[in-house]
Amino acid sequence: MQAIGRRHWAIAEGWIPSESSFSDHALISHETACILNTGDKEAHVMITVFFADREPVGPFRVTVAPRRTLHLRFNDLKDPAPIPRDTDYSSVFESDVPVILQHTRLDSRHSEISLMTTTAYSES
Amino acid sequence: MQAIGRRHWAIAEGWIPSESSFSDHALISHETACILNTGDKEAHVMITVFFADREPVGPFRVTVAPRRTLHLRFNDLKDPAPIPRDTDYSSVFESDVPVILQHTRLDSRHSEISLMTTTAYSES
Amino acid sequence: MQAIGRRHWAIAEGWIPSESSFSDHALISHETACILNTGDKEAHVMITVFFADREPVGPFRVTVAPRRTLHLRFNDLKDPAPIPRDTDYSSVFESDVPVILQHTRLDSRHSEISLMTTTAYSES
Amino acid sequence: MQAIGRRHWAIAEGWIPSESSFSDHALISHETACILNTGDKEAHVMITVFFADREPVGPFRVTVAPRRTLHLRFNDLKDPAPIPRDTDYSSVFESDVPVILQHTRLDSRHSEISLMTTTAYSES
């Protein structure tokens, strides 16, 4: 299979609800960046998180092994700082090898869940 | 971090429900244009709103500070005119520096919320 | 404002639920192609609808006036034939001038509505 | 009608809920890759599925007839192996002729359904 992807990605939307109607990990309100590395080299990804009213935070660093996908929850980011809940943010991803990025939110503030997803914005 | 983005964006979908089941600001039915400015200069953005049966309205003008994100609610646009509710519209964004744009609707007409999002259409 | 867009678009997803929990026009289960014409000439759009197991149907013809948006419900297409409900389909749009296309489904089979949207696939 | 599309596609998101509140086929929790072949030749599509912690599985092989759409449920893939439920995955599609790909999830773990969709990432 031919490796595909791009090295620069951005997700302009970003908002993690602080509330959830469920304690099951799969159903806790969350935002995910699904990062697919189709190639044969490790992807070293630097993430910068932008806010409305203060300087960006980052880089957060994650590694995606060759031929692996990482469904990264923004909820789980901790270093250099956690992502605040109920707060507008955006994110930019820079990888040293081509990857593919898709953004998803699961919202369970109420008794039914709501989902949204989009292929992120990319540049070579 | 390398600044990324494009200067021309469009969202063909547009419809703000007039009803909401909640009074909490986060849960009022709304549409958002999330505008990310990753660069070191202010982004001056002109928004033109298109309708089904009358001339476009605009430009609305917003500024996104360097290295900031603006989650702009169409509900909040007032100058030169508010966006009518329960009405088909579309929007075009022109920025003097590259930005990244994502469209989201939260619909709370009923007792559960529904979400949708997409990276907007872009041109350099 | 500079006119933007592309002339060829496709929506690979397509499925109109036959059921709705509401009789309000806005809440009847539907799929929409939002077509934005930012330019100064009429857009003459030909739509071809593809199915899983039979020849495509079309062209359906719609006109989008200059500087107008058309939120076209697939539910309302009738000539040369209506779109069957509960049936897999896809659609291709060819316009004589650049337009922008976004796909949305509202599903109200159950007592809460569910939404999804995406910028369609485009070629110049 | 002019044939359009691309030969390489990827969906970084992937997760099939193991639970459903309904037994109706249309309402069982599922993920779909809608593949549109607008051209006059059969599309032979090879799908590779990536996971978080083990080697990719594939190729899965599907054929999309000329001028047809295939709304392929990941739930139905069986050869060389079924897609596990409640498991992070991603997918890459390689076609010998241009096609168009859109990703959709219907989640019915709870009593209301939730939908999400996006045009997949593509390369020529």
GROMACS .gro file of C-alpha atoms in nm:
model
  496
    1MET     CA    1   0.000   0.000   0.000
    2GLN     CA    2   0.124   0.348  -0.090
    3ALA     CA    3   0.176   0.576   0.212
    4ILE     CA    4  -0.037   0.891   0.193
    5GLY     CA    5  -0.106   1.202   0.395
    6ARG     CA    6   0.017   1.551   0.473
    7ARG     CA    7   0.242   1.702   0.737
    8HIS     CA    8   0.041   2.008   0.848
    9TRP     CA    9  -0.314   1.993   0.984
   10ALA     CA   10  -0.550   2.221   1.172
   11ILE     CA   11  -0.881   2.190   1.356
   12ALA     CA   12  -1.039   2.531   1.405
   13GLU     CA   13  -1.324   2.399   1.621
   14GLY     CA   14  -1.252   2.286   1.974
   15TRP     CA   15  -1.466   2.267   2.287
   16ILE     CA   16  -1.480   1.990   2.547
   17PRO     CA   17  -1.801   1.987   2.751
   18SER     CA   18  -1.731   1.960   3.124
   19GLU     CA   19  -2.042   1.755   3.182
   20SER     CA   20  -2.131   1.400   3.086
   21SER     CA   21  -2.438   1.190   3.157
   22PHE     CA   22  -2.235   0.871   3.170
   23SER     CA   23  -1.930   0.737   3.348
   24ASP     CA   24  -1.846   0.480   3.078
   25HIS     CA   25  -1.517   0.596   2.920
   26ALA     CA   26  -1.661   0.565   2.568
   27LEU     CA   27  -1.952   0.796   2.654
   28ILE     CA   28  -1.780   1.071   2.846
   29SER     CA   29  -1.800   1.399   2.654
   30HIS     CA   30  -1.478   1.425   2.455
   31GLU     CA   31  -1.300   1.555   2.148
   32THR     CA   32  -1.069   1.332   1.950
   33ALA     CA   33  -0.801   1.386   1.687
   34CYS     CA   34  -0.771   1.060   1.494
   35ILE     CA   35  -0.419   1.047   1.351
   36LEU     CA   36  -0.341   0.780   1.091
   37ASN     CA   37   0.019   0.701   1.000
   38THR     CA   38   0.013   0.478   0.690
   39GLY     CA   39   0.392   0.484   0.641
   40ASP     CA   40   0.684   0.279   0.763
   41LYS     CA   41   0.841   0.543   0.989
   42GLU     CA   42   0.729   0.673   1.327
   43ALA     CA   43   0.533   0.998   1.307
   44HIS     CA   44   0.650   1.255   1.561
   45VAL     CA   45   0.362   1.499   1.596
   46MET     CA   46   0.375   1.838   1.767
   47ILE     CA   47   0.039   1.986   1.866
   48THR     CA   48  -0.016   2.354   1.943
   49VAL     CA   49  -0.343   2.455   2.109
   50PHE     CA   50  -0.481   2.804   2.050
   51PHE     CA   51  -0.724   2.999   2.267
   52ALA     CA   52  -0.945   3.304   2.236
   53ASP     CA   53  -0.773   3.526   2.486
   54ARG     CA   54  -0.427   3.400   2.571
   55GLU     CA   55  -0.108   3.271   2.412
   56PRO     CA   56  -0.105   2.922   2.256
   57VAL     CA   57   0.004   2.624   2.464
   58GLY     CA   58   0.244   2.365   2.333
   59PRO     CA   59   0.392   2.177   2.182
   60PHE     CA   60   0.220   1.867   2.306
   61ARG     CA   61   0.416   1.573   2.162
   62VAL     CA   62   0.272   1.241   2.050
   63THR     CA   63   0.422   0.958   1.851
   64VAL     CA   64   0.224   0.745   1.610
   65ALA     CA   65   0.396   0.416   1.531
   66PRO     CA   66   0.437   0.303   1.168
   67ARG     CA   67   0.117   0.159   1.020
   68ARG     CA   68  -0.087   0.255   1.325
   69THR     CA   69  -0.373   0.488   1.412
   70LEU     CA   70  -0.391   0.699   1.726
   71HIS     CA   71  -0.733   0.822   1.836
   72LEU     CA   72  -0.603   1.094   2.063
   73ARG     CA   73  -0.846   1.244   2.313
   74PHE     CA   74  -0.784   1.610   2.380
   75ASN     CA   75  -0.927   1.530   2.725
   76ASP     CA   76  -0.615   1.325   2.796
   77LEU     CA   77  -0.353   1.587   2.703
   78LYS     CA   78  -0.160   1.688   3.015
   79ASP     CA   79   0.190   1.805   2.918
   80PRO     CA   80   0.262   2.095   2.910
   81ALA     CA   81  -0.094   2.163   3.040
   82PRO     CA   82  -0.442   2.011   3.033
   83ILE     CA   83  -0.704   2.147   2.792
   84PRO     CA   84  -0.958   2.346   2.993
   85ARG     CA   85  -1.322   2.235   2.970
   86ASP     CA   86  -1.606   2.454   2.841
   87THR     CA   87  -1.348   2.671   2.665
   88ASP     CA   88  -1.307   2.766   2.297
   89TYR     CA   89  -0.986   2.632   2.147
   90SER     CA   90  -0.826   2.530   1.815
   91SER     CA   91  -0.535   2.302   1.737
   92VAL     CA   92  -0.253   2.271   1.484
   93PHE     CA   93  -0.062   1.949   1.415
   94GLU     CA   94   0.286   1.928   1.263
   95SER     CA   95   0.423   1.585   1.177
   96ASP     CA   96   0.764   1.490   1.046
   97VAL     CA   97   0.606   1.235   0.811
   98PRO     CA   98   0.273   1.242   0.626
   99VAL     CA   99  -0.033   1.157   0.838
  100ILE     CA  100  -0.410   1.192   0.804
  101LEU     CA  101  -0.622   1.371   1.062
  102GLN     CA  102  -0.993   1.366   1.143
  103HIS     CA  103  -1.171   1.554   1.422
  104THR     CA  104  -1.463   1.415   1.624
  105ARG     CA  105  -1.666   1.535   1.922
  106LEU     CA  106  -1.896   1.320   2.132
  107ASP     CA  107  -2.123   1.529   2.349
  108SER     CA  108  -2.312   1.358   2.631
  109ARG     CA  109  -2.417   1.654   2.839
  110HIS     CA  110  -2.772   1.531   2.805
  111SER     CA  111  -2.916   1.183   2.819
  112GLU     CA  112  -2.859   1.118   2.450
  113ILE     CA  113  -2.522   1.147   2.284
  114SER     CA  114  -2.450   1.374   1.989
  115LEU     CA  115  -2.166   1.327   1.741
  116MET     CA  116  -1.989   1.541   1.484
  117THR     CA  117  -1.683   1.481   1.268
  118THR     CA  118  -1.479   1.633   0.987
  119THR     CA  119  -1.162   1.570   0.795
  120ALA     CA  120  -0.930   1.842   0.927
  121TYR     CA  121  -0.773   2.120   0.718
  122SER     CA  122  -0.441   2.015   0.567
  123GLU     CA  123  -0.135   2.149   0.390
  124SER     CA  124   0.162   1.965   0.251
  125MET     CA  125   0.531   2.675   1.448
  126GLN     CA  126   0.475   2.747   1.080
  127ALA     CA  127   0.169   2.967   1.011
  128ILE     CA  128  -0.085   2.795   0.787
  129GLY     CA  129  -0.422   2.863   0.629
  130ARG     CA  130  -0.599   3.028   0.338
  131ARG     CA  131  -0.753   3.367   0.274
  132HIS     CA  132  -1.088   3.275   0.114
  133TRP     CA  133  -1.347   3.051   0.276
  134ALA     CA  134  -1.713   2.969   0.225
  135ILE     CA  135  -1.987   2.789   0.418
  136ALA     CA  136  -2.276   2.700   0.187
  137GLU     CA  137  -2.497   2.573   0.470
  138GLY     CA  138  -2.654   2.819   0.712
  139TRP     CA  139  -2.968   2.808   0.924
  140ILE     CA  140  -3.013   2.924   1.283
  141PRO     CA  141  -3.310   2.765   1.459
  142SER     CA  142  -3.525   3.026   1.635
  143GLU     CA  143  -3.609   2.786   1.914
  144SER     CA  144  -3.403   2.639   2.194
  145SER     CA  145  -3.493   2.411   2.481
  146PHE     CA  146  -3.237   2.571   2.710
  147SER     CA  147  -3.145   2.916   2.830
  148ASP     CA  148  -2.782   2.827   2.906
  149HIS     CA  149  -2.571   3.021   2.653
  150ALA     CA  150  -2.378   2.709   2.553
  151LEU     CA  151  -2.697   2.524   2.467
  152ILE     CA  152  -2.892   2.788   2.278
  153SER     CA  153  -2.936   2.683   1.915
  154HIS     CA  154  -2.655   2.846   1.722
  155GLU     CA  155  -2.419   2.836   1.426
  156THR     CA  156  -2.052   2.909   1.469
  157ALA     CA  157  -1.764   2.993   1.237
  158CYS     CA  158  -1.445   2.895   1.419
  159ILE     CA  159  -1.166   3.113   1.279
  160LEU     CA  160  -0.808   3.024   1.367
  161ASN     CA  161  -0.527   3.270   1.305
  162THR     CA  162  -0.198   3.086   1.354
  163GLY     CA  163   0.016   3.375   1.234
  164ASP     CA  164   0.180   3.675   1.394
  165LYS     CA  165  -0.037   3.945   1.233
  166GLU     CA  166  -0.398   4.042   1.306
  167ALA     CA  167  -0.646   3.884   1.066
  168HIS     CA  168  -0.900   4.133   0.935
  169VAL     CA  169  -1.191   3.924   0.814
  170MET     CA  170  -1.480   4.046   0.600
  171ILE     CA  171  -1.791   3.826   0.602
  172THR     CA  172  -2.063   3.842   0.337
  173VAL     CA  173  -2.391   3.664   0.407
  174PHE     CA  174  -2.598   3.534   0.114
  175PHE     CA  175  -2.970   3.458   0.109
  176ALA     CA  176  -3.214   3.271  -0.113
  177ASP     CA  177  -3.420   3.564  -0.229
  178ARG     CA  178  -3.244   3.893  -0.167
  179GLU     CA  179  -2.911   4.069  -0.208
  180PRO     CA  180  -2.620   3.967   0.017
  181VAL     CA  181  -2.559   4.156   0.340
  182GLY     CA  182  -2.215   4.271   0.445
  183PRO     CA  183  -1.940   4.304   0.498
  184PHE     CA  184  -1.950   4.211   0.862
  185ARG     CA  185  -1.602   4.281   0.997
  186VAL     CA  186  -1.422   4.084   1.265
  187THR     CA  187  -1.061   4.085   1.378
  188VAL     CA  188  -0.878   3.777   1.498
  189ALA     CA  189  -0.569   3.860   1.701
  190PRO     CA  190  -0.236   3.692   1.620
  191ARG     CA  191  -0.213   3.335   1.752
  192ARG     CA  192  -0.577   3.335   1.861
  193THR     CA  193  -0.899   3.155   1.773
  194LEU     CA  194  -1.237   3.322   1.741
  195HIS     CA  195  -1.544   3.101   1.771
  196LEU     CA  196  -1.781   3.348   1.611
  197ARG     CA  197  -2.152   3.288   1.658
  198PHE     CA  198  -2.358   3.396   1.360
  199ASN     CA  199  -2.629   3.458   1.621
  200ASP     CA  200  -2.421   3.747   1.753
  201LEU     CA  201  -2.363   3.931   1.423
  202LYS     CA  202  -2.540   4.268   1.433
  203ASP     CA  203  -2.362   4.513   1.204
  204PRO     CA  204  -2.472   4.585   0.934
  205ALA     CA  205  -2.773   4.362   1.023
  206PRO     CA  206  -2.858   4.057   1.235
  207ILE     CA  207  -2.887   3.714   1.072
  208PRO     CA  208  -3.255   3.622   1.056
  209ARG     CA  209  -3.360   3.298   1.231
  210ASP     CA  210  -3.521   3.001   1.053
  211THR     CA  211  -3.382   3.133   0.724
  212ASP     CA  212  -3.155   2.974   0.463
  213TYR     CA  213  -2.822   3.154   0.429
  214SER     CA  214  -2.459   3.102   0.326
  215SER     CA  215  -2.144   3.292   0.412
  216VAL     CA  216  -1.814   3.389   0.254
  217PHE     CA  217  -1.505   3.494   0.450
  218GLU     CA  218  -1.218   3.703   0.314
  219SER     CA  219  -0.913   3.751   0.533
  220ASP     CA  220  -0.604   3.962   0.469
  221VAL     CA  221  -0.384   3.688   0.619
  222PRO     CA  222  -0.420   3.309   0.609
  223VAL     CA  223  -0.674   3.163   0.854
  224ILE     CA  224  -0.852   2.831   0.901
  225LEU     CA  225  -1.231   2.803   0.919
  226GLN     CA  226  -1.465   2.536   1.053
  227HIS     CA  227  -1.846   2.549   1.063
  228THR     CA  228  -2.058   2.406   1.346
  229ARG     CA  229  -2.428   2.405   1.431
  230LEU     CA  230  -2.576   2.314   1.766
  231ASP     CA  231  -2.949   2.253   1.743
  232SER     CA  232  -3.149   2.239   2.066
  233ARG     CA  233  -3.500   2.279   1.934
  234HIS     CA  234  -3.585   1.956   2.111
  235SER     CA  235  -3.486   1.825   2.450
  236GLU     CA  236  -3.164   1.669   2.321
  237ILE     CA  237  -2.898   1.862   2.136
  238SER     CA  238  -2.774   1.774   1.790
  239LEU     CA  239  -2.437   1.876   1.647
  240MET     CA  240  -2.281   1.897   1.303
  241THR     CA  241  -1.949   2.033   1.180
  242THR     CA  242  -1.731   2.058   0.871
  243THR     CA  243  -1.410   2.217   0.760
  244ALA     CA  244  -1.528   2.497   0.531
  245TYR     CA  245  -1.450   2.528   0.158
  246SER     CA  246  -1.127   2.720   0.098
  247GLU     CA  247  -0.923   2.887  -0.173
  248SER     CA  248  -0.585   3.051  -0.151
  249MET     CA  249  -1.613   4.045  -0.298
  250GLN     CA  250  -1.422   3.802  -0.518
  251ALA     CA  251  -1.635   3.521  -0.663
  252ILE     CA  252  -1.513   3.177  -0.555
  253GLY     CA  253  -1.601   2.813  -0.603
  254ARG     CA  254  -1.570   2.518  -0.835
  255ARG     CA  255  -1.776   2.371  -1.116
  256HIS     CA  256  -1.779   1.999  -1.030
  257TRP     CA  257  -1.903   1.858  -0.700
  258ALA     CA  258  -2.003   1.520  -0.563
  259ILE     CA  259  -2.179   1.384  -0.254
  260ALA     CA  260  -2.112   1.012  -0.215
  261GLU     CA  261  -2.351   0.973   0.080
  262GLY     CA  262  -2.726   0.988   0.019
  263TRP     CA  263  -3.021   0.838   0.203
  264ILE     CA  264  -3.356   1.001   0.280
  265PRO     CA  265  -3.543   0.838   0.570
  266SER     CA  266  -3.906   0.769   0.481
  267GLU     CA  267  -4.018   0.838   0.835
  268SER     CA  268  -4.040   1.155   1.039
  269SER     CA  269  -4.166   1.223   1.388
  270PHE     CA  270  -4.285   1.571   1.295
  271SER     CA  271  -4.505   1.732   1.033
  272ASP     CA  272  -4.335   2.072   1.054
  273HIS     CA  273  -4.155   2.120   0.720
  274ALA     CA  274  -3.829   2.212   0.893
  275LEU     CA  275  -3.828   1.888   1.091
  276ILE     CA  276  -3.927   1.635   0.826
  277SER     CA  277  -3.637   1.396   0.759
  278HIS     CA  278  -3.450   1.537   0.462
  279GLU     CA  279  -3.121   1.573   0.278
  280THR     CA  280  -3.010   1.907   0.143
  281ALA     CA  281  -2.752   2.027  -0.106
  282CYS     CA  282  -2.674   2.388  -0.017
  283ILE     CA  283  -2.551   2.557  -0.336
  284LEU     CA  284  -2.392   2.900  -0.306
  285ASN     CA  285  -2.339   3.115  -0.615
  286THR     CA  286  -2.117   3.408  -0.515
  287GLY     CA  287  -2.079   3.537  -0.871
  288ASP     CA  288  -2.267   3.779  -1.095
  289LYS     CA  289  -2.400   3.522  -1.343
  290GLU     CA  290  -2.677   3.265  -1.305
  291ALA     CA  291  -2.548   2.918  -1.218
  292HIS     CA  292  -2.709   2.647  -1.430
  293VAL     CA  293  -2.658   2.327  -1.235
  294MET     CA  294  -2.711   1.975  -1.367
  295ILE     CA  295  -2.750   1.704  -1.103
  296THR     CA  296  -2.704   1.333  -1.172
  297VAL     CA  297  -2.821   1.085  -0.907
  298PHE     CA  298  -2.649   0.746  -0.880
  299PHE     CA  299  -2.788   0.427  -0.727
  300ALA     CA  300  -2.655   0.092  -0.609
  301ASP     CA  301  -2.825  -0.128  -0.863
  302ARG     CA  302  -2.952   0.071  -1.159
  303GLU     CA  303  -2.853   0.338  -1.408
  304PRO     CA  304  -2.816   0.699  -1.289
  305VAL     CA  305  -3.111   0.935  -1.317
  306GLY     CA  306  -3.077   1.287  -1.450
  307PRO     CA  307  -2.997   1.547  -1.521
  308PHE     CA  308  -3.208   1.731  -1.272
  309ARG     CA  309  -3.171   2.100  -1.355
  310VAL     CA  310  -3.168   2.387  -1.106
  311THR     CA  311  -3.073   2.750  -1.145
  312VAL     CA  312  -2.908   2.953  -0.871
  313ALA     CA  313  -2.943   3.325  -0.926
  314PRO     CA  314  -2.636   3.551  -0.902
  315ARG     CA  315  -2.533   3.623  -0.541
  316ARG     CA  316  -2.787   3.379  -0.401
  317THR     CA  317  -2.789   3.052  -0.210
  318LEU     CA  318  -3.019   2.760  -0.284
  319HIS     CA  319  -3.075   2.507  -0.007
  320LEU     CA  320  -3.206   2.234  -0.232
  321ARG     CA  321  -3.388   1.946  -0.069
  322PHE     CA  322  -3.336   1.617  -0.248
  323ASN     CA  323  -3.684   1.536  -0.113
  324ASP     CA  324  -3.826   1.797  -0.351
  325LEU     CA  325  -3.661   1.676  -0.674
  326LYS     CA  326  -3.928   1.550  -0.915
  327ASP     CA  327  -3.809   1.586  -1.274
  328PRO     CA  328  -3.709   1.352  -1.432
  329ALA     CA  329  -3.802   1.137  -1.126
  330PRO     CA  330  -3.835   1.164  -0.747
  331ILE     CA  331  -3.557   1.034  -0.522
  332PRO     CA  332  -3.677   0.712  -0.361
  333ARG     CA  333  -3.682   0.701   0.022
  334ASP     CA  334  -3.482   0.454   0.232
  335THR     CA  335  -3.253   0.399  -0.066
  336ASP     CA  336  -2.876   0.440  -0.105
  337TYR     CA  337  -2.783   0.709  -0.356
  338SER     CA  338  -2.507   0.955  -0.447
  339SER     CA  339  -2.513   1.277  -0.647
  340VAL     CA  340  -2.291   1.473  -0.884
  341PHE     CA  341  -2.332   1.843  -0.959
  342GLU     CA  342  -2.203   2.020  -1.270
  343SER     CA  343  -2.235   2.398  -1.284
  344ASP     CA  344  -2.148   2.634  -1.570
  345VAL     CA  345  -2.004   2.885  -1.321
  346PRO     CA  346  -1.818   2.829  -0.992
  347VAL     CA  347  -2.039   2.742  -0.694
  348ILE     CA  348  -1.987   2.600  -0.345
  349LEU     CA  349  -2.169   2.291  -0.221
  350GLN     CA  350  -2.240   2.153   0.127
  351HIS     CA  351  -2.438   1.840   0.213
  352THR     CA  352  -2.667   1.809   0.517
  353ARG     CA  353  -2.905   1.545   0.649
  354LEU     CA  354  -3.167   1.597   0.917
  355ASP     CA  355  -3.301   1.270   1.050
  356SER     CA  356  -3.617   1.277   1.260
  357ARG     CA  357  -3.718   0.913   1.251
  358HIS     CA  358  -3.715   0.921   1.628
  359SER     CA  359  -3.837   1.181   1.870
  360GLU     CA  360  -3.509   1.371   1.867
  361ILE     CA  361  -3.349   1.506   1.552
  362SER     CA  362  -3.000   1.417   1.437
  363LEU     CA  363  -2.788   1.627   1.202
  364MET     CA  364  -2.480   1.571   0.989
  365THR     CA  365  -2.303   1.790   0.734
  366THR     CA  366  -1.994   1.808   0.515
  367THR     CA  367  -1.840   2.024   0.250
  368ALA     CA  368  -1.882   1.815  -0.065
  369TYR     CA  369  -1.599   1.680  -0.282
  370SER     CA  370  -1.499   1.928  -0.551
  371GLU     CA  371  -1.295   1.961  -0.870
  372SER     CA  372  -1.230   2.265  -1.080
  373MET     CA  373  -2.144   1.373  -1.749
  374GLN     CA  374  -1.772   1.404  -1.689
  375ALA     CA  375  -1.628   1.130  -1.462
  376ILE     CA  376  -1.465   1.274  -1.148
  377GLY     CA  377  -1.287   1.154  -0.837
  378ARG     CA  378  -0.955   1.041  -0.700
  379ARG     CA  379  -0.782   0.707  -0.654
  380HIS     CA  380  -0.650   0.732  -0.296
  381TRP     CA  381  -0.869   0.799   0.006
  382ALA     CA  382  -0.840   0.772   0.384
  383ILE     CA  383  -1.072   0.786   0.683
  384ALA     CA  384  -0.874   0.844   1.003
  385GLU     CA  385  -1.178   0.800   1.231
  386GLY     CA  386  -1.325   0.455   1.281
  387TRP     CA  387  -1.520   0.297   1.566
  388ILE     CA  388  -1.822   0.068   1.544
  389PRO     CA  389  -2.033   0.060   1.862
  390SER     CA  390  -2.112  -0.296   1.970
  391GLU     CA  391  -2.450  -0.195   2.102
  392SER     CA  392  -2.769  -0.084   1.930
  393SER     CA  393  -3.112   0.002   2.064
  394PHE     CA  394  -3.283  -0.130   1.754
  395SER     CA  395  -3.290  -0.447   1.549
  396ASP     CA  396  -3.398  -0.273   1.226
  397HIS     CA  397  -3.100  -0.303   0.986
  398ALA     CA  398  -3.110   0.069   0.908
  399LEU     CA  399  -3.080   0.160   1.276
  400ILE     CA  400  -2.813  -0.079   1.394
  401SER     CA  401  -2.501   0.113   1.497
  402HIS     CA  402  -2.273   0.117   1.193
  403GLU     CA  403  -2.003   0.293   0.998
  404THR     CA  404  -2.027   0.332   0.623
  405ALA     CA  405  -1.789   0.420   0.343
  406CYS     CA  406  -1.999   0.552   0.056
  407ILE     CA  407  -1.802   0.490  -0.264
  408LEU     CA  408  -1.924   0.658  -0.582
  409ASN     CA  409  -1.793   0.545  -0.922
  410THR     CA  410  -1.907   0.801  -1.180
  411GLY     CA  411  -1.706   0.647  -1.464
  412ASP     CA  412  -1.765   0.381  -1.726
  413LYS     CA  413  -1.522   0.121  -1.590
  414GLU     CA  414  -1.550  -0.103  -1.284
  415ALA     CA  415  -1.369   0.031  -0.980
  416HIS     CA  416  -1.158  -0.231  -0.806
  417VAL     CA  417  -1.104  -0.099  -0.455
  418MET     CA  418  -0.854  -0.234  -0.203
  419ILE     CA  419  -0.919  -0.138   0.160
  420THR     CA  420  -0.656  -0.156   0.435
  421VAL     CA  421  -0.771  -0.122   0.795
  422PHE     CA  422  -0.531   0.018   1.057
  423PHE     CA  423  -0.541  -0.032   1.431
  424ALA     CA  424  -0.385   0.125   1.739
  425ASP     CA  425  -0.176  -0.166   1.853
  426ARG     CA  426  -0.132  -0.425   1.580
  427GLU     CA  427  -0.046  -0.461   1.212
  428PRO     CA  428  -0.299  -0.347   0.950
  429VAL     CA  429  -0.547  -0.596   0.807
  430GLY     CA  430  -0.617  -0.623   0.435
  431PRO     CA  431  -0.664  -0.580   0.163
  432PHE     CA  432  -1.037  -0.613   0.171
  433ARG     CA  433  -1.152  -0.605  -0.192
  434VAL     CA  434  -1.474  -0.453  -0.323
  435THR     CA  435  -1.589  -0.377  -0.674
  436VAL     CA  436  -1.806  -0.079  -0.761
  437ALA     CA  437  -1.978  -0.118  -1.096
  438PRO     CA  438  -1.963   0.163  -1.353
  439ARG     CA  439  -2.204   0.450  -1.275
  440ARG     CA  440  -2.298   0.300  -0.939
  441THR     CA  441  -2.264   0.385  -0.571
  442LEU     CA  442  -2.173   0.138  -0.300
  443HIS     CA  443  -2.264   0.227   0.057
  444LEU     CA  444  -2.027  -0.020   0.219
  445ARG     CA  445  -2.082  -0.098   0.585
  446PHE     CA  446  -1.760  -0.169   0.771
  447ASN     CA  447  -1.982  -0.395   0.986
  448ASP     CA  448  -2.019  -0.626   0.688
  449LEU     CA  449  -1.649  -0.669   0.604
  450LYS     CA  450  -1.546  -1.030   0.665
  451ASP     CA  451  -1.253  -1.124   0.439
  452PRO     CA  452  -0.972  -1.138   0.543
  453ALA     CA  453  -1.121  -1.061   0.889
  454PRO     CA  454  -1.417  -0.882   1.049
  455ILE     CA  455  -1.373  -0.532   1.196
  456PRO     CA  456  -1.379  -0.564   1.574
  457ARG     CA  457  -1.644  -0.361   1.760
  458ASP     CA  458  -1.567  -0.094   2.020
  459THR     CA  459  -1.217  -0.065   1.874
  460ASP     CA  460  -1.027   0.232   1.729
  461TYR     CA  461  -0.946   0.187   1.362
  462SER     CA  462  -0.873   0.383   1.041
  463SER     CA  463  -0.902   0.286   0.677
  464VAL     CA  464  -0.729   0.354   0.346
  465PHE     CA  465  -0.888   0.299   0.005
  466GLU     CA  466  -0.698   0.246  -0.321
  467SER     CA  467  -0.899   0.231  -0.642
  468ASP     CA  468  -0.779   0.162  -0.996
  469VAL     CA  469  -1.014   0.431  -1.131
  470PRO     CA  470  -1.125   0.762  -0.978
  471VAL     CA  471  -1.397   0.735  -0.712
  472ILE     CA  472  -1.544   0.960  -0.443
  473LEU     CA  473  -1.560   0.859  -0.078
  474GLN     CA  474  -1.766   0.981   0.217
  475HIS     CA  475  -1.763   0.846   0.572
  476THR     CA  476  -2.071   0.817   0.795
  477ARG     CA  477  -2.143   0.676   1.140
  478LEU     CA  478  -2.487   0.604   1.282
  479ASP     CA  479  -2.476   0.547   1.655
  480SER     CA  480  -2.781   0.395   1.824
  481ARG     CA  481  -2.635   0.287   2.154
  482HIS     CA  482  -2.903   0.496   2.321
  483SER     CA  483  -3.267   0.538   2.240
  484GLU     CA  484  -3.204   0.822   1.996
  485ILE     CA  485  -2.973   0.792   1.698
  486SER     CA  486  -2.676   1.017   1.635
  487LEU     CA  487  -2.517   1.078   1.296
  488MET     CA  488  -2.188   1.217   1.170
  489THR     CA  489  -2.037   1.240   0.822
  490THR     CA  490  -1.741   1.381   0.632
  491THR     CA  491  -1.592   1.377   0.287
  492ALA     CA  492  -1.283   1.158   0.331
  493TYR     CA  493  -0.922   1.272   0.277
  494SER     CA  494  -0.812   1.222  -0.083
  495GLU     CA  495  -0.506   1.222  -0.307
  496SER     CA  496  -0.482   1.177  -0.678
   0.00000   0.00000   0.00000
